[in-house]
mmCIF file with all atom_site columns, C-alpha atoms in Angstrom:
data_model
loop_
_atom_site.group_PDB
_atom_site.id
_atom_site.type_symbol
_atom_site.label_atom_id
_atom_site.label_alt_id
_atom_site.label_comp_id
_atom_site.label_asym_id
_atom_site.label_entity_id
_atom_site.label_seq_id
_atom_site.pdbx_PDB_ins_code
_atom_site.Cartn_x
_atom_site.Cartn_y
_atom_site.Cartn_z
_atom_site.occupancy
_atom_site.B_iso_or_equiv
_atom_site.pdbx_formal_charge
_atom_site.auth_seq_id
_atom_site.auth_comp_id
_atom_site.auth_asym_id
_atom_site.auth_atom_id
_atom_site.pdbx_PDB_model_num
ATOM 1   C CA . LEU A 1 1   ? -106.168 -79.625  133.044 1.00 36.00 ? 32  LEU A CA 1
ATOM 2   C CA . PHE A 1 2   ? -103.795 -82.464  133.612 1.00 39.00 ? 33  PHE A CA 1
ATOM 3   C CA . PHE A 1 3   ? -101.895 -82.919  136.823 1.00 37.00 ? 34  PHE A CA 1
ATOM 4   C CA . PHE A 1 4   ? -98.880  -85.192  136.631 1.00 38.00 ? 35  PHE A CA 1
ATOM 5   C CA . TRP A 1 5   ? -96.613  -86.344  139.393 1.00 37.00 ? 36  TRP A CA 1
ATOM 6   C CA . PHE A 1 6   ? -94.485  -89.282  138.463 1.00 37.00 ? 37  PHE A CA 1
ATOM 7   C CA . VAL A 1 7   ? -92.075  -91.165  140.677 1.00 36.00 ? 38  VAL A CA 1
ATOM 8   C CA . ALA A 1 8   ? -89.817  -93.950  139.473 1.00 37.00 ? 39  ALA A CA 1
ATOM 9   C CA . PHE A 1 9   ? -88.333  -96.477  141.876 1.00 37.00 ? 40  PHE A CA 1
ATOM 10  C CA . CYS A 1 10  ? -84.820  -97.814  141.488 1.00 37.00 ? 41  CYS A CA 1
ATOM 11  C CA . GLY A 1 11  ? -83.973  -100.524 143.993 1.00 41.00 ? 42  GLY A CA 1
ATOM 12  C CA . SER A 1 12  ? -84.854  -99.379  147.493 1.00 42.00 ? 43  SER A CA 1
ATOM 13  C CA . LYS A 1 13  ? -84.225  -95.673  146.829 1.00 43.00 ? 44  LYS A CA 1
ATOM 14  C CA . PRO A 1 14  ? -87.046  -93.684  145.248 1.00 46.00 ? 45  PRO A CA 1
ATOM 15  C CA . ILE A 1 15  ? -85.944  -91.290  142.514 1.00 47.00 ? 46  ILE A CA 1
ATOM 16  C CA . LEU A 1 16  ? -88.123  -88.313  141.676 1.00 48.00 ? 47  LEU A CA 1
ATOM 17  C CA . ALA A 1 17  ? -88.336  -88.417  137.897 1.00 51.00 ? 48  ALA A CA 1
ATOM 18  C CA . GLN A 1 18  ? -90.106  -85.092  137.570 1.00 51.00 ? 49  GLN A CA 1
ATOM 19  C CA . ASN A 1 19  ? -91.198  -82.296  139.817 1.00 55.00 ? 50  ASN A CA 1
ATOM 20  C CA . THR A 1 20  ? -94.889  -81.589  139.831 1.00 60.00 ? 51  THR A CA 1
ATOM 21  C CA . PHE A 1 21  ? -96.145  -79.682  136.808 1.00 58.00 ? 52  PHE A CA 1
ATOM 22  C CA . GLU A 1 22  ? -99.476  -78.790  135.275 1.00 63.00 ? 53  GLU A CA 1
ATOM 23  C CA . ILE A 1 23  ? -100.447 -78.733  131.631 1.00 62.00 ? 54  ILE A CA 1
ATOM 24  C CA . TYR A 1 24  ? -103.346 -76.629  130.412 1.00 62.00 ? 55  TYR A CA 1
ATOM 25  C CA . ILE A 1 25  ? -104.833 -77.558  127.077 1.00 59.00 ? 56  ILE A CA 1
ATOM 26  C CA . GLY A 1 26  ? -106.786 -74.594  125.802 1.00 62.00 ? 57  GLY A CA 1
ATOM 27  C CA . SER A 1 27  ? -109.988 -76.112  124.489 1.00 64.00 ? 58  SER A CA 1
ATOM 28  C CA . GLN A 1 28  ? -113.680 -76.139  125.276 1.00 67.00 ? 59  GLN A CA 1
ATOM 29  C CA . GLN A 1 29  ? -113.690 -79.932  125.329 1.00 70.00 ? 60  GLN A CA 1
ATOM 30  C CA . HIS A 1 30  ? -113.595 -82.302  128.273 1.00 77.00 ? 61  HIS A CA 1
ATOM 31  C CA . GLU A 1 31  ? -110.188 -83.994  128.417 1.00 80.00 ? 62  GLU A CA 1
ATOM 32  C CA . TYR A 1 32  ? -109.345 -87.392  129.885 1.00 82.00 ? 63  TYR A CA 1
ATOM 33  C CA . ALA A 1 33  ? -105.765 -88.624  130.275 1.00 86.00 ? 64  ALA A CA 1
ATOM 34  C CA . PHE A 1 34  ? -104.863 -92.239  130.956 1.00 86.00 ? 65  PHE A CA 1
ATOM 35  C CA . ASN A 1 35  ? -102.416 -95.092  130.310 1.00 90.00 ? 66  ASN A CA 1
ATOM 36  C CA . PHE A 1 36  ? -99.201  -93.054  130.410 1.00 93.00 ? 67  PHE A CA 1
ATOM 37  C CA . VAL A 1 37  ? -95.947  -95.015  130.088 1.00 94.00 ? 68  VAL A CA 1
ATOM 38  C CA . LEU A 1 38  ? -92.369  -93.958  130.883 1.00 93.00 ? 69  LEU A CA 1
ATOM 39  C CA . ASP A 1 39  ? -89.913  -94.602  128.049 1.00 93.00 ? 70  ASP A CA 1
ATOM 40  C CA . ASP A 1 40  ? -86.124  -95.013  128.277 1.00 90.00 ? 71  ASP A CA 1
ATOM 41  C CA . ASP A 1 41  ? -85.643  -91.334  127.375 1.00 90.00 ? 72  ASP A CA 1
ATOM 42  C CA . ASN A 1 42  ? -87.623  -90.294  130.506 1.00 91.00 ? 73  ASN A CA 1
ATOM 43  C CA . ASN A 1 43  ? -90.638  -89.126  128.512 1.00 93.00 ? 74  ASN A CA 1
ATOM 44  C CA . TYR A 1 44  ? -94.176  -89.938  129.537 1.00 94.00 ? 75  TYR A CA 1
ATOM 45  C CA . VAL A 1 45  ? -96.384  -90.901  126.622 1.00 95.00 ? 76  VAL A CA 1
ATOM 46  C CA . GLY A 1 46  ? -100.086 -91.524  126.969 1.00 95.00 ? 77  GLY A CA 1
ATOM 47  C CA . ILE A 1 47  ? -103.579 -91.238  125.613 1.00 94.00 ? 78  ILE A CA 1
ATOM 48  C CA . VAL A 1 48  ? -105.723 -88.134  125.923 1.00 91.00 ? 79  VAL A CA 1
ATOM 49  C CA . LEU A 1 49  ? -109.367 -88.242  124.868 1.00 89.00 ? 80  LEU A CA 1
ATOM 50  C CA . LYS A 1 50  ? -111.175 -84.993  124.174 1.00 86.00 ? 81  LYS A CA 1
ATOM 51  C CA . ARG A 1 51  ? -114.956 -84.900  124.160 1.00 79.00 ? 82  ARG A CA 1
ATOM 52  C CA . LEU A 1 52  ? -117.368 -82.156  123.212 1.00 70.00 ? 83  LEU A CA 1
ATOM 53  C CA . SER A 1 53  ? -119.731 -81.602  126.112 1.00 67.00 ? 84  SER A CA 1
ATOM 54  C CA . GLU A 1 54  ? -122.907 -82.070  124.090 1.00 68.00 ? 85  GLU A CA 1
ATOM 55  C CA . THR A 1 55  ? -121.936 -85.443  122.587 1.00 63.00 ? 86  THR A CA 1
ATOM 56  C CA . GLU A 1 56  ? -120.252 -88.687  123.515 1.00 62.00 ? 87  GLU A CA 1
ATOM 57  C CA . MET A 1 57  ? -117.966 -88.356  120.480 1.00 70.00 ? 88  MET A CA 1
ATOM 58  C CA . ARG A 1 58  ? -114.302 -88.414  121.472 1.00 77.00 ? 89  ARG A CA 1
ATOM 59  C CA . LYS A 1 59  ? -111.135 -87.502  119.619 1.00 85.00 ? 90  LYS A CA 1
ATOM 60  C CA . SER A 1 60  ? -107.991 -89.487  120.424 1.00 92.00 ? 91  SER A CA 1
ATOM 61  C CA . TYR A 1 61  ? -104.593 -87.894  120.949 1.00 93.00 ? 92  TYR A CA 1
ATOM 62  C CA . LEU A 1 62  ? -101.217 -89.137  122.082 1.00 95.00 ? 93  LEU A CA 1
ATOM 63  C CA . TYR A 1 63  ? -99.282  -86.758  124.313 1.00 94.00 ? 94  TYR A CA 1
ATOM 64  C CA . LYS A 1 64  ? -95.555  -87.007  124.929 1.00 94.00 ? 95  LYS A CA 1
ATOM 65  C CA . ILE A 1 65  ? -94.323  -85.100  127.977 1.00 92.00 ? 96  ILE A CA 1
ATOM 66  C CA . SER A 1 66  ? -90.612  -84.546  128.619 1.00 90.00 ? 97  SER A CA 1
ATOM 67  C CA . GLU A 1 67  ? -88.906  -84.286  132.010 1.00 86.00 ? 98  GLU A CA 1
ATOM 68  C CA . SER A 1 68  ? -89.150  -80.499  131.769 1.00 86.00 ? 99  SER A CA 1
ATOM 69  C CA . GLY A 1 69  ? -92.886  -80.576  130.959 1.00 85.00 ? 100 GLY A CA 1
ATOM 70  C CA . ASP A 1 70  ? -92.571  -79.858  127.223 1.00 89.00 ? 101 ASP A CA 1
ATOM 71  C CA . THR A 1 71  ? -95.307  -81.578  125.228 1.00 90.00 ? 102 THR A CA 1
ATOM 72  C CA . VAL A 1 72  ? -95.786  -82.974  121.753 1.00 91.00 ? 103 VAL A CA 1
ATOM 73  C CA . SER A 1 73  ? -99.152  -84.300  120.642 1.00 92.00 ? 104 SER A CA 1
ATOM 74  C CA . ARG A 1 74  ? -100.673 -86.125  117.709 1.00 93.00 ? 105 ARG A CA 1
ATOM 75  C CA . ILE A 1 75  ? -104.337 -86.627  116.842 1.00 92.00 ? 106 ILE A CA 1
ATOM 76  C CA . PHE A 1 76  ? -105.486 -89.997  115.538 1.00 90.00 ? 107 PHE A CA 1
ATOM 77  C CA . SER A 1 77  ? -108.345 -89.834  113.061 1.00 84.00 ? 108 SER A CA 1
ATOM 78  C CA . LYS A 1 78  ? -109.626 -91.358  109.838 1.00 80.00 ? 109 LYS A CA 1
ATOM 79  C CA . PRO A 1 79  ? -112.152 -89.973  107.350 1.00 78.00 ? 110 PRO A CA 1
ATOM 80  C CA . ASP A 1 80  ? -115.763 -91.003  108.064 1.00 78.00 ? 111 ASP A CA 1
ATOM 81  C CA . THR A 1 81  ? -114.787 -92.849  111.241 1.00 81.00 ? 112 THR A CA 1
ATOM 82  C CA . VAL A 1 82  ? -114.744 -92.517  114.981 1.00 83.00 ? 113 VAL A CA 1
ATOM 83  C CA . LEU A 1 83  ? -111.476 -93.845  116.444 1.00 87.00 ? 114 LEU A CA 1
ATOM 84  C CA . GLU A 1 84  ? -110.768 -94.134  120.161 1.00 91.00 ? 115 GLU A CA 1
ATOM 85  C CA . LEU A 1 85  ? -107.337 -95.176  121.400 1.00 94.00 ? 116 LEU A CA 1
ATOM 86  C CA . ARG A 1 86  ? -107.437 -97.593  124.326 1.00 94.00 ? 117 ARG A CA 1
ATOM 87  C CA . ASP A 1 87  ? -103.907 -98.637  125.262 1.00 96.00 ? 118 ASP A CA 1
ATOM 88  C CA . ILE A 1 88  ? -100.228 -97.871  124.695 1.00 96.00 ? 119 ILE A CA 1
ATOM 89  C CA . ILE A 1 89  ? -97.094  -99.921  125.318 1.00 95.00 ? 120 ILE A CA 1
ATOM 90  C CA . ILE A 1 90  ? -93.388  -99.384  124.726 1.00 95.00 ? 121 ILE A CA 1
ATOM 91  C CA . ALA A 1 91  ? -92.633  -101.579 121.722 1.00 94.00 ? 122 ALA A CA 1
ATOM 92  C CA . GLY A 1 92  ? -88.918  -100.844 121.291 1.00 91.00 ? 123 GLY A CA 1
ATOM 93  C CA . LYS A 1 93  ? -86.111  -99.388  123.371 1.00 90.00 ? 124 LYS A CA 1
ATOM 94  C CA . SER A 1 94  ? -83.321  -98.614  120.927 1.00 87.00 ? 125 SER A CA 1
ATOM 95  C CA . PRO A 1 95  ? -84.733  -96.729  119.141 1.00 92.00 ? 126 PRO A CA 1
ATOM 96  C CA . VAL A 1 96  ? -87.746  -95.920  121.325 1.00 93.00 ? 127 VAL A CA 1
ATOM 97  C CA . GLU A 1 97  ? -91.004  -97.017  119.696 1.00 95.00 ? 128 GLU A CA 1
ATOM 98  C CA . TYR A 1 98  ? -94.584  -97.320  120.914 1.00 97.00 ? 129 TYR A CA 1
ATOM 99  C CA . MET A 1 99  ? -97.607  -99.389  119.991 1.00 97.00 ? 130 MET A CA 1
ATOM 100 C CA . VAL A 1 100 ? -101.164 -98.135  120.419 1.00 96.00 ? 131 VAL A CA 1
ATOM 101 C CA . THR A 1 101 ? -104.424 -100.026 120.142 1.00 96.00 ? 132 THR A CA 1
ATOM 102 C CA . GLY A 1 102 ? -107.961 -98.824  119.850 1.00 94.00 ? 133 GLY A CA 1
ATOM 103 C CA . THR A 1 103 ? -111.428 -99.428  118.530 1.00 90.00 ? 134 THR A CA 1
ATOM 104 C CA . GLY A 1 104 ? -113.653 -97.480  116.257 1.00 86.00 ? 135 GLY A CA 1
ATOM 105 C CA . TYR A 1 105 ? -116.387 -97.602  113.746 1.00 82.00 ? 136 TYR A CA 1
ATOM 106 C CA . GLN A 1 106 ? -116.699 -96.639  110.140 1.00 74.00 ? 137 GLN A CA 1
ATOM 107 C CA . LYS A 1 107 ? -119.946 -94.967  109.199 1.00 70.00 ? 138 LYS A CA 1
ATOM 108 C CA . ASP A 1 108 ? -121.994 -95.130  106.061 1.00 66.00 ? 139 ASP A CA 1
ATOM 109 C CA . SER A 1 109 ? -125.463 -93.712  105.522 1.00 54.00 ? 140 SER A CA 1
ATOM 110 C CA . SER A 1 110 ? -127.305 -96.270  107.664 1.00 59.00 ? 141 SER A CA 1
ATOM 111 C CA . SER A 1 111 ? -124.976 -98.511  109.678 1.00 62.00 ? 142 SER A CA 1
ATOM 112 C CA . VAL A 1 112 ? -121.865 -98.466  111.807 1.00 68.00 ? 143 VAL A CA 1
ATOM 113 C CA . PHE A 1 113 ? -119.040 -100.930 111.053 1.00 74.00 ? 144 PHE A CA 1
ATOM 114 C CA . TRP A 1 114 ? -116.755 -101.639 114.039 1.00 81.00 ? 145 TRP A CA 1
ATOM 115 C CA . PHE A 1 115 ? -113.002 -102.285 113.768 1.00 86.00 ? 146 PHE A CA 1
ATOM 116 C CA . SER A 1 116 ? -109.908 -102.827 115.916 1.00 91.00 ? 147 SER A CA 1
ATOM 117 C CA . TYR A 1 117 ? -106.954 -100.486 115.396 1.00 92.00 ? 148 TYR A CA 1
ATOM 118 C CA . PHE A 1 118 ? -103.220 -101.136 115.906 1.00 96.00 ? 149 PHE A CA 1
ATOM 119 C CA . ALA A 1 119 ? -100.323 -98.770  115.143 1.00 96.00 ? 150 ALA A CA 1
ATOM 120 C CA . ARG A 1 120 ? -96.582  -98.737  115.769 1.00 96.00 ? 151 ARG A CA 1
ATOM 121 C CA . LEU A 1 121 ? -95.015  -95.296  116.282 1.00 96.00 ? 152 LEU A CA 1
ATOM 122 C CA . ASP A 1 122 ? -91.499  -93.939  116.372 1.00 96.00 ? 153 ASP A CA 1
ATOM 123 C CA . ALA A 1 123 ? -90.111  -91.689  119.117 1.00 94.00 ? 154 ALA A CA 1
ATOM 124 C CA . ASN A 1 124 ? -91.582  -88.606  117.383 1.00 94.00 ? 155 ASN A CA 1
ATOM 125 C CA . LEU A 1 125 ? -95.090  -90.165  117.316 1.00 95.00 ? 156 LEU A CA 1
ATOM 126 C CA . ASN A 1 126 ? -94.920  -90.759  113.557 1.00 95.00 ? 157 ASN A CA 1
ATOM 127 C CA . ILE A 1 127 ? -96.784  -93.850  112.365 1.00 95.00 ? 158 ILE A CA 1
ATOM 128 C CA . ILE A 1 128 ? -94.410  -96.615  111.240 1.00 96.00 ? 159 ILE A CA 1
ATOM 129 C CA . TRP A 1 129 ? -97.303  -98.922  110.352 1.00 95.00 ? 160 TRP A CA 1
ATOM 130 C CA . GLU A 1 130 ? -100.959 -99.291  111.193 1.00 94.00 ? 161 GLU A CA 1
ATOM 131 C CA . LYS A 1 131 ? -103.476 -102.106 110.818 1.00 94.00 ? 162 LYS A CA 1
ATOM 132 C CA . ILE A 1 132 ? -107.251 -102.054 110.906 1.00 89.00 ? 163 ILE A CA 1
ATOM 133 C CA . TYR A 1 133 ? -109.190 -105.278 111.432 1.00 89.00 ? 164 TYR A CA 1
ATOM 134 C CA . GLN A 1 134 ? -112.878 -105.179 110.557 1.00 82.00 ? 165 GLN A CA 1
ATOM 135 C CA . LEU A 1 135 ? -115.090 -106.763 113.202 1.00 76.00 ? 166 LEU A CA 1
ATOM 136 C CA . HIS A 1 136 ? -118.199 -108.701 112.226 1.00 70.00 ? 167 HIS A CA 1
ATOM 137 C CA . HIS A 1 137 ? -120.553 -106.439 114.110 1.00 62.00 ? 168 HIS A CA 1
ATOM 138 C CA . VAL A 1 138 ? -122.934 -104.089 112.311 1.00 57.00 ? 169 VAL A CA 1
ATOM 139 C CA . HIS A 1 139 ? -125.461 -102.028 114.197 1.00 57.00 ? 170 HIS A CA 1
ATOM 140 C CA . ASP A 1 140 ? -127.668 -99.079  113.310 1.00 55.00 ? 171 ASP A CA 1
ATOM 141 C CA . TYR A 1 141 ? -126.928 -96.334  115.835 1.00 52.00 ? 172 TYR A CA 1
ATOM 142 C CA . SER A 1 142 ? -128.786 -93.632  113.917 1.00 51.00 ? 173 SER A CA 1
ATOM 143 C CA . SER A 1 143 ? -131.501 -93.403  116.575 1.00 50.00 ? 174 SER A CA 1
ATOM 144 C CA . ILE A 1 144 ? -128.971 -92.698  119.354 1.00 47.00 ? 175 ILE A CA 1
ATOM 145 C CA . PRO A 1 145 ? -128.217 -88.943  119.555 1.00 47.00 ? 176 PRO A CA 1
ATOM 146 C CA . PHE A 1 146 ? -124.534 -89.217  120.515 1.00 45.00 ? 177 PHE A CA 1
ATOM 147 C CA . TYR A 1 147 ? -123.673 -91.429  117.512 1.00 44.00 ? 178 TYR A CA 1
ATOM 148 C CA . PRO A 1 148 ? -124.445 -89.026  114.664 1.00 44.00 ? 179 PRO A CA 1
ATOM 149 C CA . ASN A 1 149 ? -124.451 -90.262  111.076 1.00 40.00 ? 180 ASN A CA 1
#
């Protein structure tokens, strides 16, 4: 369940950008929403992490919510990796574009290889480009139950 109530301020007069609305995402996962930004088209775009209750593994989504409460979402994932989005900014205004950053790790049979993730997205949440930078940190998490191999 997400509860959103957004107010934008213009000068000294507050303007209600959206009436209160609720969004129900029908899943058995725990959902966390954060870092929503307001673009020039009056859409709120932000990160939603979904986590299975028995693990610490999260899946990263971007949600775009219009003034009327309509939503569009996109999952961010890579094969054999865990990717968690961390931040979003508005990267362009005409046309509207976003940039997201995150961290993750790539798994092989014995070790976890950490990386930083950057992507630029268009107004429809399509990836324009993405970059992955390998970090020089390798650690064996196989003994920790919420980091499965």
